Amino acid sequence: MTAFQQRVRQLQTALQSAETFAAKHPRALTASVVGALSCFAVTAFGIAPLAPDATELPRRTVVETIATPDIEAQLEALATHAIGLTRAEATRSSDTPDSLLRRAGAFDTAAAAFLRTDPLARRVLQGRAGKMVHVTADASGRVHQIVARFPAEKAEQAGTHFTRLTIARDGERFTARTETAPLQAQIALGSGSIRTSLFAATDDANIPDAIASQMADMFSGDIDFHRELRKGDRFSLVYETLTADGEPVQWDGGAGRLLAAEFTNNGRTYSAVYFKDSATGRGSFYGFDGQSKRRAFLASPMEFSRVTSGFAMRFHPIHKTWRQHNGLDYGAPTGTAVRTVGDGVVEMAGWQNGFGNVVHVRHAGDRTTVYAHLSKIDVKKGQRIEQGQRIGAVGSTGWATGPHLHFEFRVGGRHVDPRVIARASEAVTLPNYAKAQFQQVVASVKTQLSVAQTVDGISAAD
């Protein structure tokens, strides 16, 4: 008899006893006795096994033969397997196909010849240096594959995509193909302190120059980076780095966007975050209090340079007389980009006496900015331009003793100090509907900036 059958027999006996007792003592039967018996019955069924005993289930033995490869065949296959070693190199202006391959540990005359003769493969060493090249070769230096990555061909894809050129070996021949792939953004944290200059500090911290320039723009309304930096000033920041197939991009624009930063100047700390309005699609820098860092006019017509002559009396280097200098001179190499400090319309673009190549931009409120001694002009008269847009390049045309930009700000035709106007100009306000989303962004970057302050140099953020 199984355990299950024994439990059922016990339950039946108990129920029969209860029925006999109830027949003899109908009035003495109480609710408590019935409740106890009911609980016993439920418990009995609850604990009774409802499945058959496992010992009574049928058993079956399965035998299967597994084939094992011959050990000698495995050793032979391992011996014939070619192991490829991949090395990464950046192209140099002096590179030849042989020098590039040799630096990557490959000694393959056929591959070098293909790089010299194939129209597509020649692009590895054509154009600007700094292309990212991965060369895979075996132990003897025989090339298996070459992959080069460089900026996208289309200007509108420069900050979002890259070109991948793949050269693959097929027996004794090589094939080449190109494709455009999207860049991937990663978040990086960085920090540093000022010893001599902003760019020296960011170089020490391995922070890209493009990010340093964006930080100078971010706090241009709070700090005069030409005159007010102090030794010991500190900064921490959160920014994007762009990668191509997981490798950090080295060419222009590879730094991505500055997302948030804190800068302590002379004991006072300034904080700001990049916020993009989802409704308008326009982004700008804002303080954590929601006040825009973007003003109607930028503090400087160049991303970063040094002021060589201020808005004051000076001894004119050509006329050899003391006279009022009605603008600011920025020293920079020929070809350095010049941008408009505010939205406006090009009033003049051409040659003007001592100014040489010059651009005049008319802004709202009867205000005009002047950009002189340009080596190149990139705008036309009547053209509407936006703040930060390139209008030309630094040069030494007109009455200039060397390459520099002469910049003027006029209000109602009267010259005023450009630095005063930039700081006093009206700020762009944050729309009310965007404030809730803005606060969420601020809360997120505050945590990242706290971590960035503990970072020595830069570090990737998860």
Coordinates of C-alpha atoms in Angstrom, one line a residue:
M1 CA 0.0 0.0 0.0
T2 CA 1.4 3.4 -1.0
A3 CA 1.7 6.4 1.4
F4 CA -1.0 8.1 -0.6
Q5 CA -3.4 5.3 -0.1
Q6 CA -2.7 5.1 3.6
R7 CA -3.5 8.8 4.0
V8 CA -6.8 8.4 2.2
R9 CA -7.7 5.3 4.4
Q10 CA -7.0 7.4 7.5
L11 CA -9.2 10.2 6.2
Q12 CA -12.1 7.9 5.5
T13 CA -11.9 6.4 9.0
A14 CA -11.9 9.8 10.6
L15 CA -14.9 10.9 8.7
Q16 CA -16.9 7.7 9.6
S17 CA -16.1 8.3 13.3
A18 CA -17.3 11.9 13.0
E19 CA -20.6 10.7 11.4
T20 CA -21.2 8.1 14.2
F21 CA -20.5 10.7 16.9
A22 CA -22.8 13.2 15.2
A23 CA -25.6 10.6 15.1
K24 CA -25.3 9.8 18.8
H25 CA -24.8 13.3 20.0
P26 CA -26.4 15.7 17.6
R27 CA -26.8 18.5 20.2
A28 CA -23.3 18.1 21.6
L29 CA -21.6 18.6 18.3
T30 CA -20.0 21.9 18.3
A31 CA -18.7 24.2 15.6
S32 CA -15.2 23.8 16.9
V33 CA -15.1 20.0 16.4
V34 CA -16.4 20.4 12.8
G35 CA -13.9 23.1 12.1
A36 CA -11.0 21.0 13.4
L37 CA -12.0 18.1 11.3
S38 CA -12.4 20.3 8.2
C39 CA -8.9 21.7 8.7
F40 CA -7.5 18.2 9.1
A41 CA -9.2 17.2 5.8
V42 CA -7.8 20.2 3.9
T43 CA -4.4 19.7 5.4
A44 CA -4.4 16.0 4.5
F45 CA -5.2 16.8 0.9
G46 CA -2.7 19.7 0.9
I47 CA 0.3 17.6 1.9
A48 CA -0.7 14.4 0.1
P49 CA 1.6 13.9 -3.0
L50 CA -0.4 14.3 -6.2
A51 CA 2.3 12.9 -8.4
P52 CA 3.3 9.2 -8.7
D53 CA 6.2 8.0 -6.8
A54 CA 9.4 8.6 -8.7
T55 CA 10.7 5.1 -7.8
E56 CA 7.9 3.6 -9.8
L57 CA 8.6 5.5 -13.0
P58 CA 10.1 3.5 -15.9
R59 CA 13.9 3.8 -16.5
R60 CA 15.8 3.9 -19.8
T61 CA 19.6 4.0 -20.4
V62 CA 20.8 6.0 -23.4
V63 CA 24.3 5.3 -24.8
E64 CA 25.8 7.6 -27.4
T65 CA 29.3 7.5 -28.9
I66 CA 31.1 10.9 -29.2
A67 CA 33.8 11.1 -31.9
T68 CA 37.0 12.9 -30.8
P69 CA 39.3 14.5 -33.4
D70 CA 42.7 12.9 -33.9
I71 CA 45.3 14.8 -31.8
E72 CA 47.7 14.8 -34.7
A73 CA 45.2 16.5 -37.0
Q74 CA 44.6 19.1 -34.4
L75 CA 48.3 19.8 -34.0
E76 CA 48.6 20.0 -37.8
A77 CA 45.8 22.5 -38.1
L78 CA 47.2 24.6 -35.3
A79 CA 50.6 24.7 -37.0
T80 CA 49.1 25.9 -40.3
H81 CA 46.9 28.6 -38.6
A82 CA 48.2 32.1 -39.4
I83 CA 48.2 34.4 -36.5
G84 CA 47.7 38.1 -37.4
L85 CA 49.0 41.0 -35.3
T86 CA 47.3 44.4 -35.7
R87 CA 49.0 47.6 -35.0
A88 CA 47.6 51.1 -35.1
E89 CA 49.5 54.1 -36.6
A90 CA 48.7 57.7 -37.6
T91 CA 49.8 58.8 -41.0
R92 CA 52.6 61.5 -41.2
S93 CA 53.2 64.1 -43.8
S94 CA 56.5 62.5 -44.6
D95 CA 55.1 59.0 -44.9
T96 CA 55.6 56.7 -47.9
P97 CA 53.8 53.3 -48.3
D98 CA 57.0 51.5 -47.2
S99 CA 57.6 53.7 -44.1
L100 CA 54.0 53.4 -43.0
L101 CA 54.0 49.6 -43.2
R102 CA 57.5 49.3 -41.7
R103 CA 56.4 51.4 -38.7
A104 CA 53.4 49.1 -38.3
G105 CA 55.7 46.0 -38.3
A106 CA 54.8 44.9 -41.8
F107 CA 57.4 44.2 -44.6
D108 CA 55.3 43.5 -47.7
T109 CA 56.5 44.9 -51.0
A110 CA 53.2 43.8 -52.7
A111 CA 51.1 45.7 -50.2
A112 CA 53.3 48.8 -50.6
A113 CA 53.0 48.6 -54.3
F114 CA 49.2 48.4 -54.1
L115 CA 49.2 51.5 -51.8
R116 CA 51.2 53.3 -54.5
T117 CA 49.3 52.3 -57.6
D118 CA 45.6 51.6 -56.7
P119 CA 43.6 54.9 -57.0
L120 CA 41.5 54.0 -53.9
A121 CA 44.3 52.7 -51.8
R122 CA 46.4 55.8 -52.5
R123 CA 44.0 57.8 -50.4
V124 CA 45.6 56.3 -47.3
L125 CA 48.5 58.7 -47.7
Q126 CA 46.8 61.5 -49.8
G127 CA 45.6 64.7 -48.2
R128 CA 46.1 65.7 -44.6
A129 CA 48.2 63.6 -42.3
G130 CA 46.7 62.1 -39.1
K131 CA 44.6 59.3 -40.7
M132 CA 44.0 56.4 -38.3
V133 CA 45.5 53.2 -39.9
H134 CA 45.3 49.7 -38.6
V135 CA 47.6 47.2 -40.3
T136 CA 47.2 43.4 -39.7
A137 CA 50.2 41.3 -40.6
D138 CA 51.5 37.8 -39.8
A139 CA 54.7 36.9 -38.0
S140 CA 56.7 37.2 -41.3
G141 CA 55.4 40.7 -41.9
R142 CA 53.0 39.7 -44.7
V143 CA 49.9 42.1 -44.8
H144 CA 46.5 40.6 -44.3
Q145 CA 44.4 43.8 -44.1
I146 CA 44.8 47.5 -43.8
V147 CA 41.9 49.7 -42.5
A148 CA 42.2 53.5 -42.7
R149 CA 39.7 55.9 -41.1
F150 CA 39.5 59.6 -41.9
P151 CA 36.9 62.4 -42.1
A152 CA 33.8 62.0 -44.2
E153 CA 34.0 63.4 -47.7
K154 CA 30.9 65.5 -47.5
A155 CA 31.2 68.7 -45.5
E156 CA 27.8 68.3 -43.9
Q157 CA 28.9 64.9 -42.4
A158 CA 32.2 66.2 -41.0
G159 CA 31.0 66.1 -37.4
T160 CA 28.8 63.0 -37.6
H161 CA 30.4 60.4 -40.0
F162 CA 33.8 59.1 -41.1
T163 CA 35.2 57.3 -44.1
R164 CA 36.4 53.7 -43.7
L165 CA 38.9 52.5 -46.3
T166 CA 39.5 48.7 -46.2
I167 CA 42.3 47.0 -48.1
A168 CA 42.1 43.2 -47.9
R169 CA 44.3 40.4 -49.2
D170 CA 42.8 37.8 -51.4
G171 CA 45.5 35.3 -52.1
E172 CA 48.2 37.2 -53.9
R173 CA 46.0 40.1 -54.8
F174 CA 44.5 43.0 -52.9
T175 CA 41.1 44.7 -53.1
A176 CA 40.1 48.1 -51.8
R177 CA 36.7 49.6 -50.9
T178 CA 35.4 52.6 -49.0
E179 CA 32.2 53.2 -46.9
T180 CA 30.8 56.0 -44.8
A181 CA 29.9 55.1 -41.2
P182 CA 28.6 57.1 -38.2
L183 CA 30.8 58.4 -35.5
Q184 CA 29.9 57.3 -31.9
A185 CA 29.9 59.7 -29.0
Q186 CA 31.4 58.9 -25.6
I187 CA 31.4 61.0 -22.4
A188 CA 34.7 62.1 -20.9
L189 CA 35.5 63.9 -17.7
G190 CA 38.4 66.2 -17.2
S191 CA 40.0 68.7 -14.8
G192 CA 43.0 70.8 -14.5
S193 CA 44.6 74.0 -12.9
I194 CA 46.1 77.1 -14.4
R195 CA 49.8 77.7 -14.2
T196 CA 50.5 79.9 -17.1
S197 CA 47.6 79.9 -19.6
L198 CA 44.3 78.2 -20.4
F199 CA 45.6 76.2 -23.3
A200 CA 48.8 75.1 -21.4
A201 CA 46.5 73.8 -18.6
T202 CA 44.2 71.9 -20.9
D203 CA 47.2 70.5 -22.8
D204 CA 48.6 69.2 -19.5
A205 CA 45.2 67.6 -18.8
N206 CA 45.1 66.1 -22.3
I207 CA 41.9 68.0 -23.1
P208 CA 41.4 68.8 -26.8
D209 CA 41.9 72.4 -27.9
A210 CA 38.4 72.5 -29.4
I211 CA 37.0 71.8 -25.9
A212 CA 39.2 74.4 -24.3
S213 CA 37.9 77.0 -26.9
Q214 CA 34.3 76.0 -26.1
M215 CA 35.0 76.5 -22.4
A216 CA 36.4 80.0 -23.1
D217 CA 33.2 80.8 -25.0
M218 CA 31.0 79.3 -22.3
F219 CA 32.5 81.6 -19.6
S220 CA 33.4 84.6 -21.8
G221 CA 30.8 86.7 -20.2
D222 CA 32.1 86.0 -16.7
I223 CA 35.9 85.8 -17.2
D224 CA 38.3 87.7 -19.4
F225 CA 40.6 84.9 -20.3
H226 CA 43.1 87.4 -21.8
R227 CA 43.6 89.3 -18.5
E228 CA 41.8 87.8 -15.5
L229 CA 43.3 84.3 -15.3
R230 CA 45.2 83.6 -12.0
K231 CA 47.7 80.9 -11.2
G232 CA 45.8 78.3 -9.2
D233 CA 42.5 78.8 -11.0
R234 CA 40.8 75.4 -11.5
F235 CA 38.3 73.9 -13.9
S236 CA 36.4 70.6 -14.3
L237 CA 34.3 69.6 -17.3
V238 CA 32.2 67.0 -19.0
Y239 CA 32.4 66.7 -22.8
E240 CA 31.9 64.4 -25.7
T241 CA 34.6 62.5 -27.5
L242 CA 33.9 61.0 -30.9
T243 CA 35.1 57.5 -31.9
A244 CA 35.4 55.7 -35.2
D245 CA 34.9 52.0 -34.7
G246 CA 35.8 52.4 -31.0
E247 CA 39.0 54.4 -31.7
P248 CA 39.2 58.1 -30.5
V249 CA 39.1 60.5 -33.5
Q250 CA 42.2 62.6 -33.9
W251 CA 41.2 64.9 -36.8
D252 CA 39.3 68.2 -36.6
G253 CA 36.0 68.1 -34.9
G254 CA 36.8 64.8 -33.1
A255 CA 36.3 66.4 -29.7
G256 CA 32.6 66.7 -29.9
R257 CA 30.7 69.2 -27.7
L258 CA 31.4 70.6 -24.3
L259 CA 28.4 69.5 -22.1
A260 CA 29.1 71.1 -18.7
A261 CA 31.9 72.9 -16.9
E262 CA 32.9 74.6 -13.6
F263 CA 35.6 77.2 -13.5
T264 CA 37.0 78.8 -10.3
N265 CA 38.6 82.1 -11.1
N266 CA 40.2 84.2 -8.3
G267 CA 38.1 82.3 -5.7
R268 CA 34.8 82.6 -7.4
T269 CA 33.2 79.5 -9.1
Y270 CA 31.1 79.7 -12.3
S271 CA 29.1 76.7 -13.5
A272 CA 27.3 76.2 -16.9
V273 CA 25.7 73.4 -18.9
Y274 CA 24.9 73.0 -22.6
F275 CA 21.1 72.7 -23.1
K276 CA 19.3 72.1 -26.4
D277 CA 15.7 73.3 -26.6
S278 CA 13.8 70.4 -28.0
A279 CA 11.1 72.6 -29.4
T280 CA 13.3 74.9 -31.5
G281 CA 16.3 72.6 -31.9
R282 CA 18.7 75.4 -30.8
G283 CA 21.3 74.8 -28.1
S284 CA 23.2 77.2 -25.9
F285 CA 25.2 77.4 -22.6
Y286 CA 23.2 78.2 -19.5
G287 CA 24.2 78.7 -15.8
F288 CA 22.8 76.3 -13.4
D289 CA 20.3 79.0 -12.4
G290 CA 18.8 79.0 -15.9
Q291 CA 20.4 82.2 -17.0
S292 CA 21.8 82.0 -20.5
K293 CA 25.6 82.3 -21.0
R294 CA 25.0 83.3 -24.6
R295 CA 24.7 87.0 -25.0
A296 CA 23.9 89.0 -28.0
F297 CA 27.6 89.5 -28.7
L298 CA 30.6 87.2 -28.1
A299 CA 33.5 88.5 -26.1
S300 CA 35.9 87.9 -28.9
P301 CA 35.8 87.5 -32.7
M302 CA 38.2 84.5 -32.5
E303 CA 37.9 81.3 -30.5
F304 CA 41.1 82.1 -28.6
S305 CA 44.0 84.5 -29.1
R306 CA 45.9 87.2 -27.3
V307 CA 45.2 90.9 -27.3
T308 CA 48.3 92.7 -28.6
S309 CA 46.8 96.2 -28.5
G310 CA 43.9 97.5 -26.4
F311 CA 41.3 100.2 -26.6
A312 CA 43.5 103.1 -25.5
M313 CA 46.1 105.6 -26.5
R314 CA 49.1 104.0 -28.2
F315 CA 52.2 104.8 -30.2
H316 CA 51.2 103.9 -33.8
P317 CA 53.8 101.5 -35.2
I318 CA 53.5 102.9 -38.8
H319 CA 52.7 106.6 -38.3
K320 CA 55.1 106.9 -35.3
T321 CA 52.7 109.2 -33.4
W322 CA 50.5 108.8 -30.3
R323 CA 46.9 108.4 -31.2
Q324 CA 43.7 106.7 -29.9
H325 CA 43.4 103.1 -30.8
N326 CA 39.7 102.6 -31.5
G327 CA 39.5 98.9 -31.3
L328 CA 41.3 95.7 -30.2
D329 CA 44.2 93.9 -32.0
Y330 CA 44.4 90.2 -31.7
G331 CA 47.6 88.5 -32.6
A332 CA 47.2 85.2 -34.5
P333 CA 48.8 83.3 -37.4
T334 CA 47.7 84.1 -40.9
G335 CA 44.7 81.9 -41.9
T336 CA 43.2 81.7 -38.3
A337 CA 39.4 81.8 -38.6
V338 CA 37.6 85.0 -37.7
R339 CA 33.9 84.9 -36.7
T340 CA 31.2 87.4 -36.3
V341 CA 30.4 88.3 -32.7
G342 CA 26.7 88.6 -33.2
D343 CA 23.8 88.1 -35.6
G344 CA 23.6 90.7 -38.4
V345 CA 23.9 91.6 -42.0
V346 CA 27.1 92.2 -43.9
E347 CA 27.3 95.9 -44.7
M348 CA 30.6 95.8 -46.5
A349 CA 33.0 93.1 -47.6
G350 CA 36.1 94.3 -49.5
W351 CA 39.1 96.6 -49.5
Q352 CA 39.2 99.8 -47.5
N353 CA 42.4 101.9 -47.3
G354 CA 44.5 101.1 -44.2
F355 CA 42.1 98.3 -43.1
G356 CA 43.0 96.2 -46.2
N357 CA 40.5 93.4 -46.6
V358 CA 37.7 94.3 -44.2
V359 CA 34.2 93.2 -43.2
H360 CA 31.6 95.5 -41.6
V361 CA 28.6 93.8 -40.0
R362 CA 25.4 95.7 -39.0
H363 CA 23.6 94.5 -35.9
A364 CA 20.3 95.4 -34.2
G365 CA 20.3 98.7 -32.2
D366 CA 22.4 100.7 -34.6
R367 CA 25.5 98.7 -33.7
T368 CA 28.3 97.8 -36.1
T369 CA 31.4 95.5 -35.8
V370 CA 34.5 95.8 -38.0
Y371 CA 37.0 93.1 -38.9
A372 CA 40.2 94.4 -40.6
H373 CA 43.5 93.2 -42.2
L374 CA 41.9 89.9 -43.3
S375 CA 43.8 87.6 -45.6
K376 CA 40.5 86.1 -46.9
I377 CA 36.9 87.2 -46.9
D378 CA 34.2 84.4 -46.7
V379 CA 31.0 86.5 -46.8
K380 CA 29.3 88.9 -49.3
K381 CA 27.6 92.3 -48.9
G382 CA 24.0 91.9 -47.9
Q383 CA 24.4 88.4 -46.6
R384 CA 22.7 87.6 -43.3
I385 CA 25.0 85.8 -40.8
E386 CA 24.6 84.3 -37.4
Q387 CA 26.7 84.7 -34.3
G388 CA 29.9 82.6 -34.4
Q389 CA 29.8 82.2 -38.2
R390 CA 33.1 82.4 -40.0
I391 CA 33.5 85.6 -42.0
G392 CA 37.2 85.4 -43.0
A393 CA 40.7 84.7 -41.9
V394 CA 43.5 86.6 -40.1
G395 CA 46.0 88.4 -42.4
S396 CA 48.2 91.4 -42.7
T397 CA 46.6 93.4 -45.5
G398 CA 46.5 97.2 -45.4
W399 CA 48.5 99.1 -42.8
A400 CA 49.7 96.1 -40.8
T401 CA 53.1 95.3 -39.6
G402 CA 52.3 91.6 -39.1
P403 CA 49.4 89.1 -39.1
H404 CA 46.7 90.1 -36.7
L405 CA 43.0 91.1 -36.6
H406 CA 41.9 94.6 -35.9
F407 CA 38.4 94.6 -34.4
E408 CA 36.1 97.5 -33.7
F409 CA 32.7 98.0 -32.1
R410 CA 30.6 101.1 -33.0
V411 CA 27.3 102.2 -31.5
G412 CA 25.6 105.0 -33.5
G413 CA 28.9 105.5 -35.3
R414 CA 30.8 106.1 -32.1
H415 CA 33.7 103.7 -31.2
V416 CA 33.3 101.9 -27.9
D417 CA 35.4 99.2 -26.1
P418 CA 34.3 95.9 -27.5
R419 CA 34.9 94.1 -24.1
V420 CA 32.5 96.4 -22.4
I421 CA 29.8 95.9 -25.0
A422 CA 30.1 92.1 -24.8
R423 CA 29.6 92.0 -21.1
A424 CA 26.8 94.5 -21.1
S425 CA 24.9 92.9 -24.0
E426 CA 21.5 91.3 -23.3
A427 CA 21.4 87.6 -22.6
V428 CA 19.3 85.0 -24.4
T429 CA 16.6 83.7 -22.0
L430 CA 15.5 80.1 -21.3
P431 CA 11.8 79.6 -22.4
N432 CA 9.5 78.7 -19.5
Y433 CA 8.3 75.5 -21.1
A434 CA 11.8 74.1 -21.1
K435 CA 12.7 74.8 -17.4
A436 CA 11.6 71.3 -16.1
Q437 CA 13.7 69.5 -18.7
F438 CA 16.6 71.9 -18.0
Q439 CA 16.6 71.1 -14.3
Q440 CA 16.8 67.4 -15.1
V441 CA 19.9 68.0 -17.2
V442 CA 21.5 70.1 -14.5
A443 CA 20.9 67.4 -11.9
S444 CA 22.6 64.9 -14.1
V445 CA 25.7 67.0 -14.9
K446 CA 26.2 68.0 -11.3
T447 CA 27.0 64.4 -10.4
Q448 CA 29.4 64.1 -13.3
L449 CA 31.2 67.3 -12.4
S450 CA 31.6 66.1 -8.9
V451 CA 33.4 63.1 -10.2
A452 CA 35.4 65.2 -12.7
Q453 CA 36.9 67.2 -9.8
T454 CA 38.6 64.0 -8.6
V455 CA 40.0 63.2 -12.0
D456 CA 43.7 63.9 -12.7
G457 CA 43.6 64.8 -16.4
I458 CA 40.8 63.1 -18.3
S459 CA 38.8 59.9 -17.9
A460 CA 36.0 58.1 -19.7
A461 CA 32.6 58.2 -18.1
D462 CA 30.3 55.2 -18.0

